[in-house]
Structures are given as structure tokens and as C-alpha cells.
Coordinates of C-alpha atoms and ligand atoms in Angstrom, one line a residue:
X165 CA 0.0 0.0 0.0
X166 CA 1.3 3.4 -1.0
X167 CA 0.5 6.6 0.1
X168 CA -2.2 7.4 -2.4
X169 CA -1.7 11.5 -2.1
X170 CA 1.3 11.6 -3.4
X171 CA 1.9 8.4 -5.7
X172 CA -1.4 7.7 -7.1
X173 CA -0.4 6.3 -10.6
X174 CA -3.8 7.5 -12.9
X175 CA -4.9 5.0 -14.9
X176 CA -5.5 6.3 -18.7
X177 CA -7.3 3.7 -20.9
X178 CA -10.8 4.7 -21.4
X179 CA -12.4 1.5 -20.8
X180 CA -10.8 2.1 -16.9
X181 CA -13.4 5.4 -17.3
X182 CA -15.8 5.0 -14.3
X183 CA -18.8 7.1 -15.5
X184 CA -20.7 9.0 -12.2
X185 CA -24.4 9.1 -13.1
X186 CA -25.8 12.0 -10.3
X187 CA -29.2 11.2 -9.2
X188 CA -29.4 14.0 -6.8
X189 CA -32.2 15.2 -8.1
X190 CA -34.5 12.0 -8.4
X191 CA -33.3 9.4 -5.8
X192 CA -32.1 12.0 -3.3
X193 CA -35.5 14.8 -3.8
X194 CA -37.0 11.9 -3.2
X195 CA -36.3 11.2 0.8
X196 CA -39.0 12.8 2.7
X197 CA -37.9 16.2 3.5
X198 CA -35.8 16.7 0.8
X199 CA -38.0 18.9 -1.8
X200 CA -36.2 21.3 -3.8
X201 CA -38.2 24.6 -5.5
X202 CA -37.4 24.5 -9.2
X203 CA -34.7 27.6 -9.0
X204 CA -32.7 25.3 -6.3
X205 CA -32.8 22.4 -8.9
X206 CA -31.6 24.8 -11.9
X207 CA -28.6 25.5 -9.5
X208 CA -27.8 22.1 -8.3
X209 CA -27.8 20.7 -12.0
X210 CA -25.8 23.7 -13.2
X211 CA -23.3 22.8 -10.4
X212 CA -23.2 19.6 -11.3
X213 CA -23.0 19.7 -15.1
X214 CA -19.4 22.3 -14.7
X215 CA -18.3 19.6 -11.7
X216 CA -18.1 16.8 -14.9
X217 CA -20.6 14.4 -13.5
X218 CA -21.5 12.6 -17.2
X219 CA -25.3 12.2 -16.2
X220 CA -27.6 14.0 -14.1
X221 CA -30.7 12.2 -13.6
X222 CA -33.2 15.3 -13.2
X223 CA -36.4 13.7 -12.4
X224 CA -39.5 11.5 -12.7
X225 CA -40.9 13.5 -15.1
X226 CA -44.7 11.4 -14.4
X227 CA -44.4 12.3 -11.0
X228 CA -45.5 15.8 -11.2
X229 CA -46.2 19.0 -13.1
X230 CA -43.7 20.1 -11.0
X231 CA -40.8 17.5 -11.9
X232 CA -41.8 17.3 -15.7
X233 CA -41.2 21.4 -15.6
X234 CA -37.7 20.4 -13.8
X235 CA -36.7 17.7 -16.3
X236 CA -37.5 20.0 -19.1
X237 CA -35.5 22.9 -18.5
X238 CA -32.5 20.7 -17.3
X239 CA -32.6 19.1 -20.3
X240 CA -32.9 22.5 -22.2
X241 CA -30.1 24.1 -20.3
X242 CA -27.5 21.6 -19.3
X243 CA -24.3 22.3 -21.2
X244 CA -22.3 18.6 -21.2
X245 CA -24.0 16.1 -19.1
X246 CA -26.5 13.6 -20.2
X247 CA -29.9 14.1 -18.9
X248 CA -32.1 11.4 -17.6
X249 CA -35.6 11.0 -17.0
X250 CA -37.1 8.8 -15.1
X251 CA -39.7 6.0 -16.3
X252 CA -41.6 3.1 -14.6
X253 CA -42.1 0.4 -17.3
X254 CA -45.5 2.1 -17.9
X255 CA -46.2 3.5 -21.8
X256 CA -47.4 7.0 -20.3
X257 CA -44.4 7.0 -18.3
X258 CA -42.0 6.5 -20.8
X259 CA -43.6 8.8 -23.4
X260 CA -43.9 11.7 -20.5
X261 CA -40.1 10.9 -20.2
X262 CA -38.9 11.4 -23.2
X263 CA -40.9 14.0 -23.6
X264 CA -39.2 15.7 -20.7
X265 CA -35.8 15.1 -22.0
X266 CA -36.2 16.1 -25.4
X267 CA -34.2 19.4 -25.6
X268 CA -31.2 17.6 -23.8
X269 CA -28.2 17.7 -26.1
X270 CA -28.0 14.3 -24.8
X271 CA -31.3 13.3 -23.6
X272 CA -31.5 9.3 -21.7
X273 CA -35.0 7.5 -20.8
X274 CA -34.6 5.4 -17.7
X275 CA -36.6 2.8 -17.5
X276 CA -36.8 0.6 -14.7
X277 CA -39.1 -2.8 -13.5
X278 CA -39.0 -4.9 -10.2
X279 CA -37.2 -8.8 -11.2
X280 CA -36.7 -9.9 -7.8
X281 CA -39.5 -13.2 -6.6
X282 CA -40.9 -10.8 -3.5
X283 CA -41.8 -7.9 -5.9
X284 CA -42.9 -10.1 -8.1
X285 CA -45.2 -11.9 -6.6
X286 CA -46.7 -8.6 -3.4
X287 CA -45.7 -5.5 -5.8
X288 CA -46.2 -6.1 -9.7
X289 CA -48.0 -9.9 -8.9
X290 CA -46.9 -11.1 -12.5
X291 CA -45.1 -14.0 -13.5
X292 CA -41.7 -14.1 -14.5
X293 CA -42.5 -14.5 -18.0
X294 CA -44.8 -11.6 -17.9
X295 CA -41.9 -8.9 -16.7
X296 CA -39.9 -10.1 -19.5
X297 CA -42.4 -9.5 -22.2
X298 CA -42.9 -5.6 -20.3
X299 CA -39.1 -5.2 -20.7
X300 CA -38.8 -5.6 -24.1
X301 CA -41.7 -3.7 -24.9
X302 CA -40.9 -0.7 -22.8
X303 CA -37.7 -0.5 -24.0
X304 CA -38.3 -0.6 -27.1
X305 CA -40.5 1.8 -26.9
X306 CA -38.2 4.4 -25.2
X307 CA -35.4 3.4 -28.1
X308 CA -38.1 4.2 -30.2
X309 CA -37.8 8.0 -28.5
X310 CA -33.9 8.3 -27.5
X311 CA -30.8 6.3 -29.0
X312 CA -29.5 6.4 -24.6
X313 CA -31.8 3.5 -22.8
X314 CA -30.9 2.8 -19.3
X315 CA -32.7 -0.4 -18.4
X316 CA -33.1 -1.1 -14.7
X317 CA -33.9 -4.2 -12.4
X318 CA -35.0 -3.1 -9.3
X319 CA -34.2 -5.5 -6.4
X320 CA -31.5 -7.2 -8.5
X321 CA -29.4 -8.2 -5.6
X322 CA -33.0 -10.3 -4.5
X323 CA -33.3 -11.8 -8.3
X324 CA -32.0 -14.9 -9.2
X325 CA -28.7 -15.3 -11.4
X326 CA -30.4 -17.2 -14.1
X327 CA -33.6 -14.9 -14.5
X328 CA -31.6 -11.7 -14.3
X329 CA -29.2 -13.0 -16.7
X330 CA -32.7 -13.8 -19.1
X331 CA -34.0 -10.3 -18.0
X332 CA -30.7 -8.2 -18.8
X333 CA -29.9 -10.2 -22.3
X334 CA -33.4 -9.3 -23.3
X335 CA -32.9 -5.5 -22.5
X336 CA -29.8 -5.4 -24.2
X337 CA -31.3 -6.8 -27.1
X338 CA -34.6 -4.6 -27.2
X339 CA -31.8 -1.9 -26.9
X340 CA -30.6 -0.9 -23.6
X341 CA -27.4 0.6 -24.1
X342 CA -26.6 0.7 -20.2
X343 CA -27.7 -1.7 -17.7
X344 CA -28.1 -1.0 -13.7
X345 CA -28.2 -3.8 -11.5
X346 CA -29.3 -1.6 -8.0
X347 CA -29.0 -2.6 -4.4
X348 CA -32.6 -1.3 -4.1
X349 CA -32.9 -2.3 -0.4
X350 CA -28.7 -1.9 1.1
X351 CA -28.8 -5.7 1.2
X352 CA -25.9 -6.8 -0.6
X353 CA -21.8 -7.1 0.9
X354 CA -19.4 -6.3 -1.7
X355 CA -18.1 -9.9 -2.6
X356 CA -21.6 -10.5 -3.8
X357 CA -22.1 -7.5 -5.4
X358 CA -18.8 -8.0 -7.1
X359 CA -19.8 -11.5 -8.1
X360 CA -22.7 -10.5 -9.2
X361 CA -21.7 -8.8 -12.3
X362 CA -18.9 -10.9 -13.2
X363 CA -21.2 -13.7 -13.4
X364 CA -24.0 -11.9 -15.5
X365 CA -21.1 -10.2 -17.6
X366 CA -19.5 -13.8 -18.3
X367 CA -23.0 -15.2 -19.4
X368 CA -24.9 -12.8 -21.3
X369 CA -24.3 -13.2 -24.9
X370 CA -25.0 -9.8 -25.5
X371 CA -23.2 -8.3 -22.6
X372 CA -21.1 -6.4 -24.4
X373 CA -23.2 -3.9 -25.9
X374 CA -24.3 -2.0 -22.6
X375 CA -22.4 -0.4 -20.1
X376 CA -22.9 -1.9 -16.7
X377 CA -24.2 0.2 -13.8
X378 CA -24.2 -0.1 -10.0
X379 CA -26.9 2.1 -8.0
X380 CA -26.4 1.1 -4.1
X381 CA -28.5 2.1 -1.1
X382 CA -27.1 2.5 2.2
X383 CA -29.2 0.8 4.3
X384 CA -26.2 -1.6 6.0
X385 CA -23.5 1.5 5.8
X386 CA -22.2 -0.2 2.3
X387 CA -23.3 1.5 -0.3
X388 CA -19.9 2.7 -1.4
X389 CA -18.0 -0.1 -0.8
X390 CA -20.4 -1.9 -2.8
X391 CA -20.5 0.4 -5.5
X392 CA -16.4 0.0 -5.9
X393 CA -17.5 -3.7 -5.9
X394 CA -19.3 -3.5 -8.2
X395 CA -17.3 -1.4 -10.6
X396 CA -14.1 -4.2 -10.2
X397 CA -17.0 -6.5 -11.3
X398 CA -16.8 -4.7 -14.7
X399 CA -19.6 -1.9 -14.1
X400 CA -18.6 1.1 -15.7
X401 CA -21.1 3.9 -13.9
X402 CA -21.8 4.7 -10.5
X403 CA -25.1 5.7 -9.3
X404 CA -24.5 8.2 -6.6
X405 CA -26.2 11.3 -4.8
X406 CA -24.4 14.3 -3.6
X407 CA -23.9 14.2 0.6
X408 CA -25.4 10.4 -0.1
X409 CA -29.4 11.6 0.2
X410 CA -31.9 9.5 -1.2
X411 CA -34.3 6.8 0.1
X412 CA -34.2 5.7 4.0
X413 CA -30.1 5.6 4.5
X414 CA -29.7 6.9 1.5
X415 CA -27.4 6.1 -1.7
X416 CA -23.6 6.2 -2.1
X417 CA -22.3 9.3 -1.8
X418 CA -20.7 11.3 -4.5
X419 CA -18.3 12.9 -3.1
X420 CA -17.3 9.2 -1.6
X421 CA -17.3 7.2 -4.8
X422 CA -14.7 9.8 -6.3
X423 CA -12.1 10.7 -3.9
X424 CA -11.9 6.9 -3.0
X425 CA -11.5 6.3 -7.2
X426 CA -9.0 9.3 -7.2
X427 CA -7.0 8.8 -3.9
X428 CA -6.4 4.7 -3.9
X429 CA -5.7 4.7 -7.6
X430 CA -3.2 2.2 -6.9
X431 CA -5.9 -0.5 -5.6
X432 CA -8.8 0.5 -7.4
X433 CA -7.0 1.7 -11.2
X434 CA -9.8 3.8 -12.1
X435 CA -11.0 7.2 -13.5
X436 CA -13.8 9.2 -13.1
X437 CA -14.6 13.4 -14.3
X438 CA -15.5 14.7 -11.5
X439 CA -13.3 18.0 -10.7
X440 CA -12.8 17.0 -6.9
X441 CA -11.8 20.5 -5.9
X442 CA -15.7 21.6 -6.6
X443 CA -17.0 18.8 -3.9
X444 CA -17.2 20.7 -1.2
X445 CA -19.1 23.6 -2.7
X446 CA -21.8 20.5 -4.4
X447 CA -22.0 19.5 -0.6
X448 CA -22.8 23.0 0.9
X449 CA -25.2 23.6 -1.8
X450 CA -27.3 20.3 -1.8
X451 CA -27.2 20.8 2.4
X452 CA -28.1 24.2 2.3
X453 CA -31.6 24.0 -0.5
X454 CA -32.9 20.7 1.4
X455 CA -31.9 21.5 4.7
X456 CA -30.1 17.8 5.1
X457 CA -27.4 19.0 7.5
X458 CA -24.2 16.8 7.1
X459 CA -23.0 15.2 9.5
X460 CA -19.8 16.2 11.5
X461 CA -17.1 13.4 10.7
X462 CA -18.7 12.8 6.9
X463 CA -16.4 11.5 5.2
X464 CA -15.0 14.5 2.9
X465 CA -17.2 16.9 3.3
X466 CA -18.3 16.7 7.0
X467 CA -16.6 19.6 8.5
X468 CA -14.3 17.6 11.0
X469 CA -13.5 15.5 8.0
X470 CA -10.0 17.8 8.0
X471 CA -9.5 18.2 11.3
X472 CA -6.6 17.0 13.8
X473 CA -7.6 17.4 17.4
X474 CA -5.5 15.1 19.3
X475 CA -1.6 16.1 20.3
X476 CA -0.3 13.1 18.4
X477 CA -1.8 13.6 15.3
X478 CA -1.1 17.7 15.7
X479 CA 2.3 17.1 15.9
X480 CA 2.3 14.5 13.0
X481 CA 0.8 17.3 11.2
X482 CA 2.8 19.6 11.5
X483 CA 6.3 18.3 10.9
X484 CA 4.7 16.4 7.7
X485 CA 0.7 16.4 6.4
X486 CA 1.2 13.1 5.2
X487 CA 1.6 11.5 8.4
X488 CA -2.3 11.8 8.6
X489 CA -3.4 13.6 5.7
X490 CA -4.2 10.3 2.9
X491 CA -6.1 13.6 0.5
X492 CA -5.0 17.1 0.5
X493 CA -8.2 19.8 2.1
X494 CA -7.4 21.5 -1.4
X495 CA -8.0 18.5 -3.5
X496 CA -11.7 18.8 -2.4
X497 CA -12.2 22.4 -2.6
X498 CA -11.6 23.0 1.5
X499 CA -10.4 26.7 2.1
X500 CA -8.4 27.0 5.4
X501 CA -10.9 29.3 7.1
X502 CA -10.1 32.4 6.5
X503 CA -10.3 35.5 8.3
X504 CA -11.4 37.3 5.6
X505 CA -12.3 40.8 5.7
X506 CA -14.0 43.8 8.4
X507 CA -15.9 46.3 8.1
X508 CA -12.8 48.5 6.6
X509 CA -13.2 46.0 3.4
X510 CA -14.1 47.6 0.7
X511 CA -16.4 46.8 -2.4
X512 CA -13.8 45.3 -5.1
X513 CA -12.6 43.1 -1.9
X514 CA -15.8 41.6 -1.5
X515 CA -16.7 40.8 -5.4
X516 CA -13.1 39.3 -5.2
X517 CA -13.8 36.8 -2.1
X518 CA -17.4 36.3 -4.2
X519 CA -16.0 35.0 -7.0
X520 CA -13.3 33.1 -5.0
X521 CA -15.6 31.2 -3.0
X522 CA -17.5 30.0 -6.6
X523 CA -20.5 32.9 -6.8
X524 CA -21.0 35.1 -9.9
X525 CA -23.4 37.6 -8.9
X526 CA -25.3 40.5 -11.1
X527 CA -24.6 44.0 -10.1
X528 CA -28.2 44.5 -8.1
X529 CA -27.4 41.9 -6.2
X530 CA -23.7 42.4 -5.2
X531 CA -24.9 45.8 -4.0
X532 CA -27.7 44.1 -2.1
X533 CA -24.9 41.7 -0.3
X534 CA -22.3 43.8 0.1
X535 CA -25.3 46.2 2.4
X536 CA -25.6 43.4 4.0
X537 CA -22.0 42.0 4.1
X538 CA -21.3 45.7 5.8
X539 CA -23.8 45.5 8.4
X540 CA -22.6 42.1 9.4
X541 CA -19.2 43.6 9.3
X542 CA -20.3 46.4 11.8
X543 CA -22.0 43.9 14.2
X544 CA -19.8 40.8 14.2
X545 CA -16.0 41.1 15.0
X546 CA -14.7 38.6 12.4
X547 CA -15.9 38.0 9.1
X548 CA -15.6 34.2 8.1
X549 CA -15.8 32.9 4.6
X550 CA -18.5 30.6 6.0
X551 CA -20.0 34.0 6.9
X552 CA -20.5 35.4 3.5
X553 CA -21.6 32.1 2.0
X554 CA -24.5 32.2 4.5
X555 CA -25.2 35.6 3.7
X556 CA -25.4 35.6 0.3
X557 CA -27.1 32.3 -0.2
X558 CA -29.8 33.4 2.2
X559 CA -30.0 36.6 -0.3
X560 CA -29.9 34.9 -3.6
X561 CA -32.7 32.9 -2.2
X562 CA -34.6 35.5 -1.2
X563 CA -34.5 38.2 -4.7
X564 CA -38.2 36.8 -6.3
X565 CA -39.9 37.1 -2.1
X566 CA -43.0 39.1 -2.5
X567 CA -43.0 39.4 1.3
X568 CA -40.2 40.6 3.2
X569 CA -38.8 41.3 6.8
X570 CA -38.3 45.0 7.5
X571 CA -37.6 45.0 11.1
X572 CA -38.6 42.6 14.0
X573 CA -38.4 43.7 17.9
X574 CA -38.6 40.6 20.8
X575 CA -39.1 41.2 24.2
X576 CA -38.2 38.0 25.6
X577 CA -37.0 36.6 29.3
X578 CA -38.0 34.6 32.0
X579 CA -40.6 36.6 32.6
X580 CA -43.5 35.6 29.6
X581 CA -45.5 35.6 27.5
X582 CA -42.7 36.6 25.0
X583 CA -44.2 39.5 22.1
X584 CA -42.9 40.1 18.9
X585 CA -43.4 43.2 17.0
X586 CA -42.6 42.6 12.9
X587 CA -43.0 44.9 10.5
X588 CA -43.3 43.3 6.5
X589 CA -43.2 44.7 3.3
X590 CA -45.9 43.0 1.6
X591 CA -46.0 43.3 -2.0
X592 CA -44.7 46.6 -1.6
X593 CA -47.1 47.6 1.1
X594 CA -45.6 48.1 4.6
X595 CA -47.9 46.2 7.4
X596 CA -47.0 46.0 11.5
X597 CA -48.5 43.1 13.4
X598 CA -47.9 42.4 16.9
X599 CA -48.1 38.9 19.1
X600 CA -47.1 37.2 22.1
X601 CA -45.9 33.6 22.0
X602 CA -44.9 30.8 24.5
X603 CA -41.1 31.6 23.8
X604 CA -39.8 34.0 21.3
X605 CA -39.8 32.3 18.3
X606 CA -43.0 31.6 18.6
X607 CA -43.9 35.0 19.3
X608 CA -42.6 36.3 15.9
X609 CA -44.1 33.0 13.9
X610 CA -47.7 34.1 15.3
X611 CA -46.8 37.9 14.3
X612 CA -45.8 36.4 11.1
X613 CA -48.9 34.6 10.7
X614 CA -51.3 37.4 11.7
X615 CA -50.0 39.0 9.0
X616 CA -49.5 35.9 6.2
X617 CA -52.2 33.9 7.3
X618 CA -52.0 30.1 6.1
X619 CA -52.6 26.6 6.8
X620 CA -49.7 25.1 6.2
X621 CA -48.1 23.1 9.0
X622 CA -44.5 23.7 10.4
X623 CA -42.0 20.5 10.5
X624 CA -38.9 21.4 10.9
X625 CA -37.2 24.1 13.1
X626 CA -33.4 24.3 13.3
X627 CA -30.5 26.3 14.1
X628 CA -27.2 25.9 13.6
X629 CA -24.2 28.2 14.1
X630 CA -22.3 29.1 10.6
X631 CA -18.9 30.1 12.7
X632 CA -17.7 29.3 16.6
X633 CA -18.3 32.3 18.7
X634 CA -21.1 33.6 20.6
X635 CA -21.1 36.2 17.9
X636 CA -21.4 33.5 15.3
X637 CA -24.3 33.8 12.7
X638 CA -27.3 31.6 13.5
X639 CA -28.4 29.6 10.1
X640 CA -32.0 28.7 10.8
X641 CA -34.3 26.3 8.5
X642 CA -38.1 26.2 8.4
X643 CA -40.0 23.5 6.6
X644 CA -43.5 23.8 6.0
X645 CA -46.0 21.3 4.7
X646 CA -49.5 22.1 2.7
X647 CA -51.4 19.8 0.2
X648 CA -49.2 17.0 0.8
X649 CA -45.9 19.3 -0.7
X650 CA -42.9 20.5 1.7
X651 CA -41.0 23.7 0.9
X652 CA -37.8 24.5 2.8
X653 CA -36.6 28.3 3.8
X654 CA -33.6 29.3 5.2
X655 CA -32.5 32.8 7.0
X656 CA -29.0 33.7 8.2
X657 CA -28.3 36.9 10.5
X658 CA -26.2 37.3 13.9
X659 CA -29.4 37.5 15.8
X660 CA -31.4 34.2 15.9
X661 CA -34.5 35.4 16.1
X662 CA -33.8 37.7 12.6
X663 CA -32.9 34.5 11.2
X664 CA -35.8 32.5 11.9
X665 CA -38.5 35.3 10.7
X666 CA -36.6 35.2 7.2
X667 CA -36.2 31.5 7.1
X668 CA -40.2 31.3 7.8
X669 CA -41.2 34.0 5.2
X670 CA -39.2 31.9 2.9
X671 CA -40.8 29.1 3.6
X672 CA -44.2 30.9 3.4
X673 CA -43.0 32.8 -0.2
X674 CA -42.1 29.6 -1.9
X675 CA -45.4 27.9 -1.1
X676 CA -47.0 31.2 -2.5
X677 CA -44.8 30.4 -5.5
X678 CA -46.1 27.0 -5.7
X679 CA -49.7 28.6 -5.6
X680 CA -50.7 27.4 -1.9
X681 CA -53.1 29.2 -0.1
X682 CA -51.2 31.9 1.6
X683 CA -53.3 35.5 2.2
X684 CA -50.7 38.0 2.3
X685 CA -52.7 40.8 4.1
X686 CA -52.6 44.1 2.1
X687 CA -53.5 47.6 3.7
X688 CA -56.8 47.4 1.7
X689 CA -57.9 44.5 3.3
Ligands
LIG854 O1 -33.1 1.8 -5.9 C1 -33.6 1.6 -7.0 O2 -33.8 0.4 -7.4 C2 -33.9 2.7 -7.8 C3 -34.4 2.4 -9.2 C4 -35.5 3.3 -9.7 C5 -33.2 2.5 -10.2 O3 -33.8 3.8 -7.5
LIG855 ZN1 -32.6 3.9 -5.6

């Protein structure tokens, strides 16, 4: 074993290309909690598409008005990847699919049916025989509509050998030009995964013509070990999701799946391209528009993930990184924290540490953050790159609210009830509402509500701290629920109580966006 961060020899055939299929947007959206507005979808795909994942898997475009919209202008906009759609083996499905994909300068239909004995018989209750005649007609049908098929058997890890070998040879020869064989439900250890595809890549006639695909959920903690498994079994794409979101435990992470590829090079001689040093922005992002905070000691992109506490490895540290550094901070697009600039900082400073830290804002709304950035600057002794991210993600998400915080005064304290006085611009209208609360936030949610009345029903409500200090910014989510559709604001500001009156009317303008029930008061009413 070498030390991979220094003697890494990259492999360069292209068949040792390990493609990184992002399904983000589909697998990961769809973990309860995890809804993304359209804009936050537009931003993740962009993100992903300069980051070099080959395919971003948008949507379901069936699902919803909502996700058909999504998969549309992903497709439309999308500069290099391929874009997926997703497809039961239903004819409506795969037409509303490739539909949705059509603009995509390289649009793929994936299709995908249940093989395994237990889904046969208490989900689809059809015979084996039955599922084989849907796959070839489904996929033909979506090769009919795109030359890029993905054929899926979901539960394949549950299917036996023989059938899925019968299942995957008819695919391929209805025209499947990649093949996924998913660890639907975490089940499978790696030697079996492995296995797995050696055997069905030794027996399928036809295996040749399709590119082999591992999708892993992380139900027993090995989604990613699997997924390398799988891969030295002779799969060429990894199905992955950014921060590892998706369904229950979730899938492989992204982030996981390519610094493993890049760092051990030497056991695991593969490629993927993915520009690592854009990981950690990809992480922030995804954990910042569905609220999924990540854990502390994730693996790359937690934030101890870099960090030597103990004297041993301190010292190790500093008379060589490599003592316990195996992947350099940098390689993953880790900053040292940086104090970065005070209130003295001036306006061609900030665009600088802007476009620095990955944001490329219009005029109107550099002026708007660097207000903002100022009056932090004035109120909060050090300035933190973590700082401005907050800052200006919380005002990028906020340019298209029709309501708006002007000013909020608490009186809080051991002695209740707590009252909050807010003041909104509504549509351009200022209103003042005042309420008491049990506890302060609850004070200014009522005042909020007086004033935006709505029946939507809070279920989340979280802080966190962006910096250490007891000056630190508070971060706060709020996730509201109506009709059966969550929405996710975020608010940012020194004072917690600031930051949980914008993450709520955020909340409360993206339902409005969605066309929910929400009756902004107006001074003629
Ligand atoms: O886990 C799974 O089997 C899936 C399929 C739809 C590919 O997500
Ligand atoms: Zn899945």
C-alpha cells in the first residue's frame, strides 16, 4: 500500500473510465424532507454539469407537473451532461419521459421494473414470464424516442442469477445501451455485489453492448464499498447522490465514490470526471436548498472530516501532512478558514472573495450583499468565509420574495408571555403586526402569521451556528408542509430570532410560489 496522495499512478485507458451518473435530483429529492423549488434544482444541475458528472438524472418526469417542468428545462439548459428522465415500465411513463428530455443535447430514458420473486409476486403480482415481455416492450418503446436507454432491475441483488441474466440479455437486445443492476434495499456485501456482475457479464451473450451500472442504497452502511464492488466486477457507472441523500439511509455518496477512485488509484485503477476541488461547494449547496445538515465526521465533506484534534496527530501534522493527511483539504475544494475581511473592506474586496468562493453575482445583487455583508461587518468582529456564503445564499434565495422582513423587535425573558413586533413589506405595502408567543420564536411566527395567514403546518425548526463564537451567525431552517408538498426556507443573521423570521417568510414565499393558499394581508384589506 502506497500513500495514495502523493503516488497515485492514474490509470488512462478509457475503458478504466468509471462514469458518475448524479441522481441527486431524483433518488435524493425523493427522501421525505428533501424537496427542492425549481430555482434550487436549476442551481444544483448547473453545479453539477461544470463539476463533470456525465449524467444528471433530473427527475420523474410522471411524478408531477412540477418535476416534468424540472426535467424540461434541465434538459434544455444543461451544457455537457447527459440528462435522464425517469420512467416506470408504464407506456405513459416513458412517453412523458422522453418528452421531458427532449431538448437535452443528450437526452436518456430510464426505465426501470421490479425482477426480484418478492416484488414479483406482493408489488407487480406477474409472472416471471410476464416482466420479460414488459421489458422488451418498454424499452423498445423508449429506443423508439432516445438512442441512450438505461434499463433497470429493481431489487436485483433479490433476483435470481439465471432470470436476471434472461432479463438483462433481453434488454440489451430490445436496446438498452446501459444496464443497472441496484441494491434497491442496502442488502448486498461487496463480494456478492462484485460477483454478481462478473457472473452476468460472463454469461450474457449480448453483454457487451451495454455499459454496466451499479446504484447502491445504504441501508447496511455499504453503499460505497459496494458500489467499488461492483465497478471491479466490470460496471462502468456509479449511481450516486451528492452528501449520499436519497431513500431511508440513502445512496452512495458522490463525493465518496470519487475521492476513493482518485485517492487509492493504486488499488482501485480507475478514473472518473469529476473535478474534486468543486466537492465541497456541491456539498454545501445540496445541504443548504434541502436542509439535510451533514454530519460532523462525513467522510470528505463533513466539517471535522480535516481536522486533527489530538496532540499526536497535531504534531504529526505539522512536521509532515502526510503522516495523517491520505487527500490534501485543497483537492476537495476545502479553504483553510479564512479570516477574511471587516468592516474597513471595501467593495472590489468583496466581489473578489465572491468570485473566489465559486459565486458570480449581477450588479443588483452584489450591491444588495455587500449592504448586508457591511452591516454584518459592523455587528460581528470577524468575518468568516463561511460567513458570506451564508449571507449571500440566504440573499440569492430571497430576490423573487413578495414578502419581506423590515424590522422585528422581541421582548423575551424569564418573565412571559414573549411579544414580537414585525413589520413586512408586503408586495410593496408596509404592514405591523404584533403577538405574544410561548417563547420568542413563537412570538414572531404568530406575528408572522397574523400577518401571512395560512394553513400550512411547520415540521422542521433548526439552528445551527455558521462560525464558533457567541457572535457566530445563526443559520435557521423552516420547513413547511401544505397539500401534501414540503417547501424549505432558510434565514442567516447574527441574531437568531432575525434568522428565523426570514427562514419562515421563505418558507411561506415559496409555497406562495407554488400557488398554496397563503393571504398575504394588504392595507386594503
Ligand atoms: O433503488 C432503485 O432500485 C432505484 C431504481 C428506480 C433505479 O432507485
Ligand atoms: Zn434507488
Amino acid at each position: 500500500m502506497t500513500n495514495a496522495a502523493t503516488s497515485a499512478a492514474a490509470p488512462v485507458s478509457d475503458k478504466d473510465r468509471v462514469l458518475i451518473f448524479d441522481t441527486t435530483l431524483r433518488d435524493g429529492e425523493q427522501c421525505p424532507g428533501a424537496t427542492m423549488t425549481l430555482e434550487e434544482k436549476l442551481q444544483v444541475a448547473d453545479l453539477l454539469d461544470e463539476m463533470g458528472v456525465d449524467i444528471i438524472e433530473a427527475g420523474f418526469p410522471i411524478a408531477s407537473a412540477g418535476d416534468f417542468e424540472a426535467v424540461s428545462l434541465i434538459a434544455e439548459r444543461v451544457k455537457n451532461a447527459t440528462v435522464a428522465g425517469l420512467a416506470r415500465a408504464i407506456q405513459a411513463d416513458i412517453a412523458r419521459a422522453g418528452e421531458a428530455v427532449r431538448r437535452a443535447k443528450r437526452p436518456r430514458i430510464h426505465t426501470f421494473v421490479s425482477t426480484s420473486p418478492i416484488h414479483l409476486a406482493h408489488q407487480m403480482r406477474k409472472s416471471e414470464e410476464e416482466v420479460l415481455d414488459i421489458i422488451v416492450a418498454t424499452v423498445t418503446q423508449a429506443r423508439n424516442l432516445v438512442d441512450d436507454v438505461e434499463w433497470s432491475a429493481m431489487d436485483a441483488t433479490r433476483t435470481p442469477i439465471d432470470y436476471l441474466c434472461r432479463c438483462v440479455e433481453a434488454a440489451i437486445k430490445a436496446g438498452a445501451t446501459t444496464i443497472n443492476l441496484p441494491d434497491t434495499v442496502g442488502y448486498a456485501i461487496p463480494d456478492e455485489y462484485r460477483a454478481m456482475f462478473r457472473t452476468i457479464r460472463e454469461r450474457v451473450p449480448n453483454a457487451d453492448k451495454a455499459i454496466f451500472s451499479v446504484h447502491c442504497h445504504n441501508d447496511l452502511g455499504l453503499a460505497v464499498a459496494n458500489s467499488l464492488a461492483g465497478v471491479e466486477g466490470g460496471a462502468r457507472q456509479i449511481e450516486c447522490t451528492v452528501n449520499g441523500i436519497g431513500e431511508r439511509a440513502g445512496n452512495a455518496a458522490l463525493e465518496e465514490v470519487v475521492m476513493a477512485i482518485k485517492t487509492r488509484g493504486d488499488a482501485v485503477p480507475f478514473f472518473t470526471g469529476v473535478e474534486t476541488t468543486m466537492l465541497t461547494r456541491a456539498s454545501k449547496l445540496v445541504s443548504a436548498v434541502t436542509s439535510f445538515p451533514v454530519q460532523y465526521n462525513k467522510a470528505i465533506v463533513g466539517r471535522n472530516a480535516f481536522a486533527h484534534e489530538s496532540g499526536i496527530h497535531q504534531d504529526g501534522m505539522l512536521k509532515n501532512a502526510q503522516t495523517y493527511e491520505i487527500m490534501t483539504p485543497e483537492s476537495v475544494g476545502v479553504t483553510k478558514t479564512s479570516l477574511v475581511m471587516g468592516k474597513h473592506s471595501g467593495r472590489h474586496a468583496f466581489r473578489k472573495k465572491l468570485e473566489e468562493l465559486g459565486y458570480n453575482l449581477g450588479d443588483n445583487v452584489l450591491e444588495d450583499a455587500f449592504r448586508r455583508f457591511k452591516d454584518l461587518a459592523d455587528r460581528k468582529k470577524d468575518v468568516y468565509d463561511e460567513d458570506i456564503e451564508a449571507l449571500v445564499d440566504d440573499q440569492i434565495h430571497t430576490i423573487h420574495d413578495r414578502v419581506k422582513l423590515v424590522s422585528l423587535s422581541v421582548i423575551a425573558g424569564t418573565h412571559g408571555p414573549q411579544r414580537a413586533t414585525i413589520k413586512l413589506d408586503i408586495d410593496g405595502v408596509i404592514r405591523t403586526e404584533e403577538a405574544e408567543g410561548n417563547g420568542p420564536v413563537d412570538a414572531t411566527f404568530n406575528a408572522i402569521h397574523a400577518l401571512v395567514p395560512h394553513e400550512a403546518t411547520l415540521e422542521l425548526y433548526q439552528v445551527h451556528a455558521v462560525t464558533e463564537g457567541t457572535d457566530a451567525q445563526a443559520e435557521v431552517s423552516v420547513r413547511l408542509a401544505a397539500n401534501g408538498t414540503s417547501v424549505t426556507g432558510r434565514g442567516a443573521d447574527p441574531d437568531t430570532l432575525v434568522a428565523s423570521a426570514r427562514a419562515y417568510l421563505s418558507a411561506l414565499n415559496k409555497l406562495r410560489a407554488r400557488g398554496e393558499r397563503i393571504h398575504a394581508q394588504h392595507a386594503a384589506e
